[in-house]
Amino acid sequence: MFNKYTMNLQQLEYVLAVYEETNFSFAADKCFVSQSTLSTMIIKLEEELGVRIFDRRSKPVGVTQEGSIIIDKIKLILAGVYDLQEVVKEMKGDLSGLIRIGVIPTVAPYLMPLFLSRFVEQYKDIQLVVQELITESVLEKIENRTLDFGIASTPIDSRFSDVVSIPLYQEPFVLFDYSEREHAFPLHIKDVDREKLWLLAEGHCMRSQIQTLCAENQVQKNWSNVDYQAGGLDTLIRLVKKTGGLTLLPYLATLDFKDADLTKLYPFQSPNPTREICLLVHKNFVKKGILDVFKKEIIHTVSPLLNDFK
């Protein structure tokens, strides 16, 4: 015969809030209840289970050994309830709710402004929270379900076996060259002067992509006594212009270039070096309707721009 527990989802949410905030007062604020209400509900749960979840003597609030196991189970329970709610909404065709998105820095500034305002205007019941993160962080957060989906470049690290990639578009690279070197046409990737090549810092997938394209595994050599690991394309572009160097840029990053910089862009011969941009989701992701409209809006926005490149 099963024991009859009186615990409820609200108690589980309170426990998770304290775990995340490591503070009863902050957790109560997060849950929009008084601290005494939250504490009383958690104590009742602990008494019912017969174990202490939190070590209240430590500052910040700690978790007991038994509590750590219980919290892992609570996460699974609440995730299951959340998924159930979303499945029902999907069945009803309800496109609403909070969507947390992680986008890599070499995509976010150039893709998101193109369609975001139209998207939020068209889908007013969808609340978007967008973070710029390197690929590994996006993958980690999708696996632990703190992101709903991501936008990144393939290939995806096989360690993240719970993450599924959905292709969006193939984005060509162009050469951005301020070295004043004469270029033969059509330009081939092997013609890129590696001695003047600027790259992004380690951790950016575009760095390894360009290294692979150029068959070059060493850092850039613009100045023999400087190893400048740029954190974003804007810095990379400025370095190229000021040092008479060069780099490879994704095409969408060049759409707002002024005339002077446009004359420094050189397309490659066919087949052009490209990168595949994809949506990343957890294999158990249930908000298929929202995912589909997000994919549709991106492809609808980007396809004409890529056709113009051709």
PDB file of C-alpha atoms in Angstrom:
ATOM      1  CA  MET A   1       0.000   0.000   0.000  1.00  0.00           C
ATOM      2  CA  PHE A   2       1.348   3.405  -0.987  1.00  0.00           C
ATOM      3  CA  ASN A   3       2.005   6.077   1.617  1.00  0.00           C
ATOM      4  CA  LYS A   4      -0.291   9.067   1.231  1.00  0.00           C
ATOM      5  CA  TYR A   5       1.793  12.190   0.906  1.00  0.00           C
ATOM      6  CA  THR A   6       0.226  15.625   1.126  1.00  0.00           C
ATOM      7  CA  MET A   7       3.125  17.451  -0.514  1.00  0.00           C
ATOM      8  CA  ASN A   8       2.248  19.743  -3.413  1.00  0.00           C
ATOM      9  CA  LEU A   9       3.980  21.353  -6.374  1.00  0.00           C
ATOM     10  CA  GLN A  10       4.135  24.692  -4.592  1.00  0.00           C
ATOM     11  CA  GLN A  11       6.341  23.193  -1.887  1.00  0.00           C
ATOM     12  CA  LEU A  12       8.647  21.733  -4.524  1.00  0.00           C
ATOM     13  CA  GLU A  13       8.911  25.107  -6.234  1.00  0.00           C
ATOM     14  CA  TYR A  14       9.782  26.748  -2.905  1.00  0.00           C
ATOM     15  CA  VAL A  15      12.555  24.207  -2.302  1.00  0.00           C
ATOM     16  CA  LEU A  16      14.002  24.806  -5.754  1.00  0.00           C
ATOM     17  CA  ALA A  17      13.856  28.586  -5.252  1.00  0.00           C
ATOM     18  CA  VAL A  18      15.845  28.355  -2.012  1.00  0.00           C
ATOM     19  CA  TYR A  19      18.360  26.060  -3.696  1.00  0.00           C
ATOM     20  CA  GLU A  20      18.815  28.522  -6.571  1.00  0.00           C
ATOM     21  CA  GLU A  21      18.925  31.672  -4.423  1.00  0.00           C
ATOM     22  CA  THR A  22      20.791  30.108  -1.432  1.00  0.00           C
ATOM     23  CA  ASN A  23      18.728  32.457   0.727  1.00  0.00           C
ATOM     24  CA  PHE A  24      15.217  32.077   2.197  1.00  0.00           C
ATOM     25  CA  SER A  25      14.397  35.777   1.952  1.00  0.00           C
ATOM     26  CA  PHE A  26      15.451  36.060  -1.711  1.00  0.00           C
ATOM     27  CA  ALA A  27      13.593  32.828  -2.518  1.00  0.00           C
ATOM     28  CA  ALA A  28      10.420  34.178  -0.912  1.00  0.00           C
ATOM     29  CA  ASP A  29      10.659  37.344  -3.002  1.00  0.00           C
ATOM     30  CA  LYS A  30      11.141  35.240  -6.114  1.00  0.00           C
ATOM     31  CA  CYS A  31       8.011  33.212  -5.282  1.00  0.00           C
ATOM     32  CA  PHE A  32       5.979  36.304  -4.273  1.00  0.00           C
ATOM     33  CA  VAL A  33       5.254  34.990  -0.767  1.00  0.00           C
ATOM     34  CA  SER A  34       6.367  35.978   2.731  1.00  0.00           C
ATOM     35  CA  GLN A  35       9.500  34.374   4.117  1.00  0.00           C
ATOM     36  CA  SER A  36       7.515  32.818   6.971  1.00  0.00           C
ATOM     37  CA  THR A  37       5.085  31.175   4.518  1.00  0.00           C
ATOM     38  CA  LEU A  38       7.904  29.764   2.397  1.00  0.00           C
ATOM     39  CA  SER A  39       9.854  28.507   5.437  1.00  0.00           C
ATOM     40  CA  THR A  40       6.779  26.894   6.990  1.00  0.00           C
ATOM     41  CA  MET A  41       5.911  25.061   3.763  1.00  0.00           C
ATOM     42  CA  ILE A  42       9.450  23.749   3.368  1.00  0.00           C
ATOM     43  CA  ILE A  43       9.586  22.601   7.012  1.00  0.00           C
ATOM     44  CA  LYS A  44       6.299  20.719   6.511  1.00  0.00           C
ATOM     45  CA  LEU A  45       7.778  19.002   3.460  1.00  0.00           C
ATOM     46  CA  GLU A  46      10.941  18.064   5.346  1.00  0.00           C
ATOM     47  CA  GLU A  47       8.865  16.646   8.222  1.00  0.00           C
ATOM     48  CA  GLU A  48       6.728  14.637   5.821  1.00  0.00           C
ATOM     49  CA  LEU A  49       9.790  13.207   4.058  1.00  0.00           C
ATOM     50  CA  GLY A  50      11.634  12.688   7.333  1.00  0.00           C
ATOM     51  CA  VAL A  51      14.865  14.380   6.166  1.00  0.00           C
ATOM     52  CA  ARG A  52      16.394  17.828   6.271  1.00  0.00           C
ATOM     53  CA  ILE A  53      16.859  19.318   2.800  1.00  0.00           C
ATOM     54  CA  PHE A  54      18.692  22.496   3.826  1.00  0.00           C
ATOM     55  CA  ASP A  55      21.467  23.292   6.281  1.00  0.00           C
ATOM     56  CA  ARG A  56      20.133  26.491   7.763  1.00  0.00           C
ATOM     57  CA  ARG A  57      23.255  27.085   9.847  1.00  0.00           C
ATOM     58  CA  SER A  58      25.420  27.895   6.842  1.00  0.00           C
ATOM     59  CA  LYS A  59      25.535  31.251   5.096  1.00  0.00           C
ATOM     60  CA  PRO A  60      24.581  31.143   2.268  1.00  0.00           C
ATOM     61  CA  VAL A  61      22.043  28.390   2.902  1.00  0.00           C
ATOM     62  CA  GLY A  62      23.541  24.985   2.157  1.00  0.00           C
ATOM     63  CA  VAL A  63      22.070  21.674   1.039  1.00  0.00           C
ATOM     64  CA  THR A  64      22.368  18.456   3.042  1.00  0.00           C
ATOM     65  CA  GLN A  65      23.587  15.251   1.442  1.00  0.00           C
ATOM     66  CA  GLU A  66      20.044  13.878   1.412  1.00  0.00           C
ATOM     67  CA  GLY A  67      18.740  17.243   0.232  1.00  0.00           C
ATOM     68  CA  SER A  68      20.979  17.142  -2.821  1.00  0.00           C
ATOM     69  CA  ILE A  69      19.382  13.876  -3.935  1.00  0.00           C
ATOM     70  CA  ILE A  70      15.869  15.193  -3.246  1.00  0.00           C
ATOM     71  CA  ILE A  71      16.511  18.417  -5.197  1.00  0.00           C
ATOM     72  CA  ASP A  72      17.653  16.422  -8.236  1.00  0.00           C
ATOM     73  CA  LYS A  73      14.343  14.544  -8.101  1.00  0.00           C
ATOM     74  CA  ILE A  74      12.388  17.769  -7.642  1.00  0.00           C
ATOM     75  CA  LYS A  75      13.986  19.195 -10.781  1.00  0.00           C
ATOM     76  CA  LEU A  76      12.829  16.162 -12.764  1.00  0.00           C
ATOM     77  CA  ILE A  77       9.318  16.337 -11.325  1.00  0.00           C
ATOM     78  CA  LEU A  78       8.882  20.052 -12.059  1.00  0.00           C
ATOM     79  CA  ALA A  79      10.388  19.647 -15.536  1.00  0.00           C
ATOM     80  CA  GLY A  80       7.870  16.865 -16.195  1.00  0.00           C
ATOM     81  CA  VAL A  81       4.968  19.006 -15.001  1.00  0.00           C
ATOM     82  CA  TYR A  82       6.217  21.930 -17.103  1.00  0.00           C
ATOM     83  CA  ASP A  83       6.457  19.681 -20.175  1.00  0.00           C
ATOM     84  CA  LEU A  84       2.937  18.370 -19.537  1.00  0.00           C
ATOM     85  CA  GLN A  85       1.580  21.913 -19.420  1.00  0.00           C
ATOM     86  CA  GLU A  86       3.351  22.752 -22.674  1.00  0.00           C
ATOM     87  CA  VAL A  87       2.071  19.603 -24.399  1.00  0.00           C
ATOM     88  CA  VAL A  88      -1.493  20.593 -23.542  1.00  0.00           C
ATOM     89  CA  LYS A  89      -0.869  24.117 -24.873  1.00  0.00           C
ATOM     90  CA  GLU A  90       0.545  22.628 -28.077  1.00  0.00           C
ATOM     91  CA  MET A  91      -2.553  20.450 -28.466  1.00  0.00           C
ATOM     92  CA  LYS A  92      -4.679  23.586 -28.234  1.00  0.00           C
ATOM     93  CA  GLY A  93      -2.495  25.488 -30.721  1.00  0.00           C
ATOM     94  CA  ASP A  94      -1.542  27.976 -27.999  1.00  0.00           C
ATOM     95  CA  LEU A  95       1.667  29.838 -28.937  1.00  0.00           C
ATOM     96  CA  SER A  96       2.530  31.590 -25.698  1.00  0.00           C
ATOM     97  CA  GLY A  97       4.900  31.585 -22.750  1.00  0.00           C
ATOM     98  CA  LEU A  98       8.512  32.306 -21.900  1.00  0.00           C
ATOM     99  CA  ILE A  99      11.209  31.201 -24.351  1.00  0.00           C
ATOM    100  CA  ARG A 100      14.877  31.382 -23.319  1.00  0.00           C
ATOM    101  CA  ILE A 101      17.298  31.531 -26.251  1.00  0.00           C
ATOM    102  CA  GLY A 102      21.091  31.405 -26.390  1.00  0.00           C
ATOM    103  CA  VAL A 103      22.775  32.795 -29.523  1.00  0.00           C
ATOM    104  CA  ILE A 104      26.491  32.767 -30.318  1.00  0.00           C
ATOM    105  CA  PRO A 105      28.127  36.249 -30.551  1.00  0.00           C
ATOM    106  CA  THR A 106      29.082  35.886 -34.230  1.00  0.00           C
ATOM    107  CA  VAL A 107      25.402  35.405 -35.120  1.00  0.00           C
ATOM    108  CA  ALA A 108      23.354  37.382 -32.569  1.00  0.00           C
ATOM    109  CA  PRO A 109      24.158  41.032 -33.568  1.00  0.00           C
ATOM    110  CA  TYR A 110      23.661  40.325 -37.276  1.00  0.00           C
ATOM    111  CA  LEU A 111      20.686  37.943 -37.310  1.00  0.00           C
ATOM    112  CA  MET A 112      18.474  38.885 -34.363  1.00  0.00           C
ATOM    113  CA  PRO A 113      17.837  42.570 -35.282  1.00  0.00           C
ATOM    114  CA  LEU A 114      16.727  41.506 -38.763  1.00  0.00           C
ATOM    115  CA  PHE A 115      13.563  39.750 -37.619  1.00  0.00           C
ATOM    116  CA  LEU A 116      13.116  40.207 -33.865  1.00  0.00           C
ATOM    117  CA  SER A 117      10.874  43.289 -33.910  1.00  0.00           C
ATOM    118  CA  ARG A 118       8.529  41.718 -36.455  1.00  0.00           C
ATOM    119  CA  PHE A 119       8.473  38.442 -34.524  1.00  0.00           C
ATOM    120  CA  VAL A 120       7.520  39.971 -31.167  1.00  0.00           C
ATOM    121  CA  GLU A 121       4.890  42.124 -32.876  1.00  0.00           C
ATOM    122  CA  GLN A 122       3.347  39.129 -34.602  1.00  0.00           C
ATOM    123  CA  TYR A 123       3.537  36.770 -31.592  1.00  0.00           C
ATOM    124  CA  LYS A 124       2.659  39.028 -28.686  1.00  0.00           C
ATOM    125  CA  ASP A 125       2.035  36.170 -26.248  1.00  0.00           C
ATOM    126  CA  ILE A 126       5.566  34.793 -26.598  1.00  0.00           C
ATOM    127  CA  GLN A 127       8.068  36.368 -24.218  1.00  0.00           C
ATOM    128  CA  LEU A 128      11.675  36.056 -25.403  1.00  0.00           C
ATOM    129  CA  VAL A 129      14.781  36.172 -23.218  1.00  0.00           C
ATOM    130  CA  VAL A 130      17.895  36.225 -25.422  1.00  0.00           C
ATOM    131  CA  GLN A 131      21.484  35.731 -24.210  1.00  0.00           C
ATOM    132  CA  GLU A 132      24.717  35.926 -26.195  1.00  0.00           C
ATOM    133  CA  LEU A 133      26.803  32.886 -25.272  1.00  0.00           C
ATOM    134  CA  ILE A 134      29.654  30.880 -26.779  1.00  0.00           C
ATOM    135  CA  THR A 135      28.637  27.557 -28.303  1.00  0.00           C
ATOM    136  CA  GLU A 136      29.671  25.356 -25.386  1.00  0.00           C
ATOM    137  CA  SER A 137      27.637  27.425 -22.932  1.00  0.00           C
ATOM    138  CA  VAL A 138      24.603  27.216 -25.223  1.00  0.00           C
ATOM    139  CA  LEU A 139      24.939  23.435 -25.387  1.00  0.00           C
ATOM    140  CA  GLU A 140      25.397  23.070 -21.631  1.00  0.00           C
ATOM    141  CA  LYS A 141      22.350  25.200 -20.866  1.00  0.00           C
ATOM    142  CA  ILE A 142      20.173  23.311 -23.341  1.00  0.00           C
ATOM    143  CA  GLU A 143      21.225  19.998 -21.807  1.00  0.00           C
ATOM    144  CA  ASN A 144      20.386  21.166 -18.291  1.00  0.00           C
ATOM    145  CA  ARG A 145      17.142  22.744 -19.583  1.00  0.00           C
ATOM    146  CA  THR A 146      17.937  26.325 -18.543  1.00  0.00           C
ATOM    147  CA  LEU A 147      17.650  27.342 -22.206  1.00  0.00           C
ATOM    148  CA  ASP A 148      14.774  26.367 -24.476  1.00  0.00           C
ATOM    149  CA  PHE A 149      16.825  26.522 -27.630  1.00  0.00           C
ATOM    150  CA  GLY A 150      19.944  28.007 -29.149  1.00  0.00           C
ATOM    151  CA  ILE A 151      21.287  29.347 -32.423  1.00  0.00           C
ATOM    152  CA  ALA A 152      24.835  28.312 -33.289  1.00  0.00           C
ATOM    153  CA  SER A 153      27.074  26.998 -36.017  1.00  0.00           C
ATOM    154  CA  THR A 154      27.708  23.334 -36.737  1.00  0.00           C
ATOM    155  CA  PRO A 155      29.372  20.940 -36.148  1.00  0.00           C
ATOM    156  CA  ILE A 156      28.040  20.299 -32.640  1.00  0.00           C
ATOM    157  CA  ASP A 157      30.213  18.625 -30.022  1.00  0.00           C
ATOM    158  CA  SER A 158      29.153  14.961 -29.794  1.00  0.00           C
ATOM    159  CA  ARG A 159      29.500  15.072 -25.986  1.00  0.00           C
ATOM    160  CA  PHE A 160      26.132  16.813 -25.872  1.00  0.00           C
ATOM    161  CA  SER A 161      24.104  13.793 -26.935  1.00  0.00           C
ATOM    162  CA  ASP A 162      20.763  15.208 -25.718  1.00  0.00           C
ATOM    163  CA  VAL A 163      20.990  18.215 -28.063  1.00  0.00           C
ATOM    164  CA  VAL A 164      19.424  18.069 -31.535  1.00  0.00           C
ATOM    165  CA  SER A 165      20.422  20.456 -34.340  1.00  0.00           C
ATOM    166  CA  ILE A 166      17.952  21.756 -36.933  1.00  0.00           C
ATOM    167  CA  PRO A 167      19.545  23.410 -40.018  1.00  0.00           C
ATOM    168  CA  LEU A 168      18.514  27.008 -40.783  1.00  0.00           C
ATOM    169  CA  TYR A 169      20.816  28.322 -43.518  1.00  0.00           C
ATOM    170  CA  GLN A 170      24.280  28.183 -45.058  1.00  0.00           C
ATOM    171  CA  GLU A 171      26.113  31.480 -44.565  1.00  0.00           C
ATOM    172  CA  PRO A 172      29.063  32.263 -46.866  1.00  0.00           C
ATOM    173  CA  PHE A 173      32.346  33.729 -45.630  1.00  0.00           C
ATOM    174  CA  VAL A 174      33.933  36.718 -47.364  1.00  0.00           C
ATOM    175  CA  LEU A 175      37.479  38.018 -47.099  1.00  0.00           C
ATOM    176  CA  PHE A 176      37.830  41.398 -45.373  1.00  0.00           C
ATOM    177  CA  ASP A 177      41.260  42.644 -46.383  1.00  0.00           C
ATOM    178  CA  TYR A 178      42.981  45.950 -45.543  1.00  0.00           C
ATOM    179  CA  SER A 179      46.450  44.668 -46.424  1.00  0.00           C
ATOM    180  CA  GLU A 180      46.410  46.360 -49.874  1.00  0.00           C
ATOM    181  CA  ARG A 181      47.469  43.105 -51.463  1.00  0.00           C
ATOM    182  CA  GLU A 182      46.420  42.510 -55.066  1.00  0.00           C
ATOM    183  CA  HIS A 183      43.998  39.595 -55.361  1.00  0.00           C
ATOM    184  CA  ALA A 184      43.565  37.263 -58.274  1.00  0.00           C
ATOM    185  CA  PHE A 185      40.012  36.483 -59.325  1.00  0.00           C
ATOM    186  CA  PRO A 186      38.340  34.206 -58.639  1.00  0.00           C
ATOM    187  CA  LEU A 187      39.755  34.248 -55.102  1.00  0.00           C
ATOM    188  CA  HIS A 188      40.517  30.876 -53.499  1.00  0.00           C
ATOM    189  CA  ILE A 189      40.753  30.193 -49.777  1.00  0.00           C
ATOM    190  CA  LYS A 190      44.371  29.034 -50.236  1.00  0.00           C
ATOM    191  CA  ASP A 191      45.257  32.563 -51.388  1.00  0.00           C
ATOM    192  CA  VAL A 192      44.535  34.035 -47.936  1.00  0.00           C
ATOM    193  CA  ASP A 193      47.687  35.548 -46.395  1.00  0.00           C
ATOM    194  CA  ARG A 194      47.945  33.683 -43.083  1.00  0.00           C
ATOM    195  CA  GLU A 195      50.670  36.018 -41.827  1.00  0.00           C
ATOM    196  CA  LYS A 196      48.146  38.874 -41.598  1.00  0.00           C
ATOM    197  CA  LEU A 197      45.155  36.828 -40.482  1.00  0.00           C
ATOM    198  CA  TRP A 198      43.266  37.967 -37.370  1.00  0.00           C
ATOM    199  CA  LEU A 199      41.126  35.429 -35.500  1.00  0.00           C
ATOM    200  CA  LEU A 200      38.653  35.378 -32.641  1.00  0.00           C
ATOM    201  CA  ALA A 201      39.666  34.104 -29.218  1.00  0.00           C
ATOM    202  CA  GLU A 202      39.645  30.438 -28.230  1.00  0.00           C
ATOM    203  CA  GLY A 203      36.154  29.196 -27.445  1.00  0.00           C
ATOM    204  CA  HIS A 204      34.523  30.794 -30.488  1.00  0.00           C
ATOM    205  CA  CYS A 205      33.492  28.150 -33.018  1.00  0.00           C
ATOM    206  CA  MET A 206      34.245  30.571 -35.878  1.00  0.00           C
ATOM    207  CA  ARG A 207      37.932  30.595 -34.899  1.00  0.00           C
ATOM    208  CA  SER A 208      38.275  26.847 -35.403  1.00  0.00           C
ATOM    209  CA  GLN A 209      36.212  27.007 -38.604  1.00  0.00           C
ATOM    210  CA  ILE A 210      38.523  29.580 -40.155  1.00  0.00           C
ATOM    211  CA  GLN A 211      41.617  27.717 -38.947  1.00  0.00           C
ATOM    212  CA  THR A 212      40.298  24.614 -40.661  1.00  0.00           C
ATOM    213  CA  LEU A 213      39.499  26.475 -43.878  1.00  0.00           C
ATOM    214  CA  CYS A 214      42.944  28.041 -43.945  1.00  0.00           C
ATOM    215  CA  ALA A 215      44.714  24.903 -42.706  1.00  0.00           C
ATOM    216  CA  GLU A 216      46.377  27.056 -40.034  1.00  0.00           C
ATOM    217  CA  ASN A 217      46.548  26.019 -36.378  1.00  0.00           C
ATOM    218  CA  GLN A 218      48.659  28.849 -34.993  1.00  0.00           C
ATOM    219  CA  VAL A 219      47.641  32.249 -33.685  1.00  0.00           C
ATOM    220  CA  GLN A 220      47.567  35.271 -35.930  1.00  0.00           C
ATOM    221  CA  LYS A 221      50.936  36.942 -36.601  1.00  0.00           C
ATOM    222  CA  ASN A 222      50.104  40.585 -37.348  1.00  0.00           C
ATOM    223  CA  TRP A 223      52.551  41.672 -34.662  1.00  0.00           C
ATOM    224  CA  SER A 224      55.061  39.034 -33.627  1.00  0.00           C
ATOM    225  CA  ASN A 225      54.977  40.194 -30.003  1.00  0.00           C
ATOM    226  CA  VAL A 226      51.167  40.461 -29.644  1.00  0.00           C
ATOM    227  CA  ASP A 227      48.586  37.702 -29.242  1.00  0.00           C
ATOM    228  CA  TYR A 228      45.289  39.629 -29.258  1.00  0.00           C
ATOM    229  CA  GLN A 229      42.374  37.242 -28.822  1.00  0.00           C
ATOM    230  CA  ALA A 230      39.357  39.228 -29.978  1.00  0.00           C
ATOM    231  CA  GLY A 231      36.084  38.500 -28.231  1.00  0.00           C
ATOM    232  CA  GLY A 232      33.781  39.722 -31.003  1.00  0.00           C
ATOM    233  CA  LEU A 233      33.636  40.581 -34.682  1.00  0.00           C
ATOM    234  CA  ASP A 234      33.500  44.346 -34.075  1.00  0.00           C
ATOM    235  CA  THR A 235      36.925  44.212 -32.404  1.00  0.00           C
ATOM    236  CA  LEU A 236      38.218  41.967 -35.158  1.00  0.00           C
ATOM    237  CA  ILE A 237      37.050  44.406 -37.844  1.00  0.00           C
ATOM    238  CA  ARG A 238      38.714  47.356 -36.088  1.00  0.00           C
ATOM    239  CA  LEU A 239      41.980  45.436 -35.740  1.00  0.00           C
ATOM    240  CA  VAL A 240      41.967  44.588 -39.437  1.00  0.00           C
ATOM    241  CA  LYS A 241      41.411  48.228 -40.416  1.00  0.00           C
ATOM    242  CA  LYS A 242      44.028  49.672 -38.064  1.00  0.00           C
ATOM    243  CA  THR A 243      46.783  47.126 -38.733  1.00  0.00           C
ATOM    244  CA  GLY A 244      46.394  46.539 -42.437  1.00  0.00           C
ATOM    245  CA  GLY A 245      45.423  42.949 -41.735  1.00  0.00           C
ATOM    246  CA  LEU A 246      42.654  40.662 -42.886  1.00  0.00           C
ATOM    247  CA  THR A 247      40.092  38.192 -41.640  1.00  0.00           C
ATOM    248  CA  LEU A 248      37.171  36.094 -42.831  1.00  0.00           C
ATOM    249  CA  LEU A 249      33.716  37.421 -41.969  1.00  0.00           C
ATOM    250  CA  PRO A 250      30.278  35.803 -42.181  1.00  0.00           C
ATOM    251  CA  TYR A 251      28.257  37.551 -44.863  1.00  0.00           C
ATOM    252  CA  LEU A 252      25.474  38.878 -42.604  1.00  0.00           C
ATOM    253  CA  ALA A 253      28.092  40.729 -40.525  1.00  0.00           C
ATOM    254  CA  THR A 254      28.925  42.875 -43.560  1.00  0.00           C
ATOM    255  CA  LEU A 255      25.418  44.082 -44.489  1.00  0.00           C
ATOM    256  CA  ASP A 256      25.797  47.425 -42.678  1.00  0.00           C
ATOM    257  CA  PHE A 257      29.291  48.188 -44.007  1.00  0.00           C
ATOM    258  CA  LYS A 258      29.934  51.668 -45.377  1.00  0.00           C
ATOM    259  CA  ASP A 259      31.240  52.147 -48.911  1.00  0.00           C
ATOM    260  CA  ALA A 260      34.910  52.349 -47.851  1.00  0.00           C
ATOM    261  CA  ASP A 261      34.721  48.980 -46.115  1.00  0.00           C
ATOM    262  CA  LEU A 262      32.645  47.384 -48.860  1.00  0.00           C
ATOM    263  CA  THR A 263      35.566  47.894 -51.262  1.00  0.00           C
ATOM    264  CA  LYS A 264      37.686  45.719 -48.936  1.00  0.00           C
ATOM    265  CA  LEU A 265      35.371  42.717 -49.190  1.00  0.00           C
ATOM    266  CA  TYR A 266      36.275  39.878 -51.554  1.00  0.00           C
ATOM    267  CA  PRO A 267      34.028  36.874 -52.310  1.00  0.00           C
ATOM    268  CA  PHE A 268      35.577  33.451 -52.797  1.00  0.00           C
ATOM    269  CA  GLN A 269      35.229  31.284 -55.852  1.00  0.00           C
ATOM    270  CA  SER A 270      32.570  28.583 -55.911  1.00  0.00           C
ATOM    271  CA  PRO A 271      32.138  26.474 -53.888  1.00  0.00           C
ATOM    272  CA  ASN A 272      32.327  29.346 -51.422  1.00  0.00           C
ATOM    273  CA  PRO A 273      33.490  28.521 -47.870  1.00  0.00           C
ATOM    274  CA  THR A 274      30.401  28.592 -45.663  1.00  0.00           C
ATOM    275  CA  ARG A 275      29.177  27.811 -42.185  1.00  0.00           C
ATOM    276  CA  GLU A 276      25.872  26.141 -41.326  1.00  0.00           C
ATOM    277  CA  ILE A 277      23.709  27.999 -38.826  1.00  0.00           C
ATOM    278  CA  CYS A 278      21.250  25.829 -36.922  1.00  0.00           C
ATOM    279  CA  LEU A 279      18.690  25.789 -34.146  1.00  0.00           C
ATOM    280  CA  LEU A 280      19.647  23.681 -31.131  1.00  0.00           C
ATOM    281  CA  VAL A 281      17.040  22.066 -28.897  1.00  0.00           C
ATOM    282  CA  HIS A 282      16.882  19.378 -26.250  1.00  0.00           C
ATOM    283  CA  LYS A 283      15.688  16.049 -27.639  1.00  0.00           C
ATOM    284  CA  ASN A 284      12.702  16.222 -25.264  1.00  0.00           C
ATOM    285  CA  PHE A 285      11.751  19.790 -26.169  1.00  0.00           C
ATOM    286  CA  VAL A 286       7.961  20.007 -26.420  1.00  0.00           C
ATOM    287  CA  LYS A 287       7.199  23.532 -27.675  1.00  0.00           C
ATOM    288  CA  LYS A 288       7.206  22.411 -31.287  1.00  0.00           C
ATOM    289  CA  GLY A 289       4.767  25.086 -32.439  1.00  0.00           C
ATOM    290  CA  ILE A 290       6.919  27.959 -31.171  1.00  0.00           C
ATOM    291  CA  LEU A 291      10.041  26.304 -32.534  1.00  0.00           C
ATOM    292  CA  ASP A 292       8.439  25.988 -35.969  1.00  0.00           C
ATOM    293  CA  VAL A 293       7.361  29.642 -36.182  1.00  0.00           C
ATOM    294  CA  PHE A 294      10.788  30.794 -34.976  1.00  0.00           C
ATOM    295  CA  LYS A 295      12.508  28.683 -37.637  1.00  0.00           C
ATOM    296  CA  LYS A 296      10.071  29.897 -40.293  1.00  0.00           C
ATOM    297  CA  GLU A 297      10.651  33.571 -39.442  1.00  0.00           C
ATOM    298  CA  ILE A 298      14.442  33.225 -39.544  1.00  0.00           C
ATOM    299  CA  ILE A 299      14.479  31.424 -42.887  1.00  0.00           C
ATOM    300  CA  HIS A 300      11.941  33.885 -44.348  1.00  0.00           C
ATOM    301  CA  THR A 301      14.175  36.795 -43.298  1.00  0.00           C
ATOM    302  CA  VAL A 302      17.587  35.436 -44.244  1.00  0.00           C
ATOM    303  CA  SER A 303      16.896  33.606 -47.519  1.00  0.00           C
ATOM    304  CA  PRO A 304      16.448  36.763 -49.658  1.00  0.00           C
ATOM    305  CA  LEU A 305      19.670  38.245 -48.249  1.00  0.00           C
ATOM    306  CA  LEU A 306      21.657  35.117 -49.088  1.00  0.00           C
ATOM    307  CA  ASN A 307      20.113  35.052 -52.551  1.00  0.00           C
ATOM    308  CA  ASP A 308      21.390  38.608 -53.064  1.00  0.00           C
ATOM    309  CA  PHE A 309      24.899  37.368 -52.284  1.00  0.00           C
ATOM    310  CA  LYS A 310      24.689  34.896 -55.125  1.00  0.00           C
TER     311      LYS A 310
END
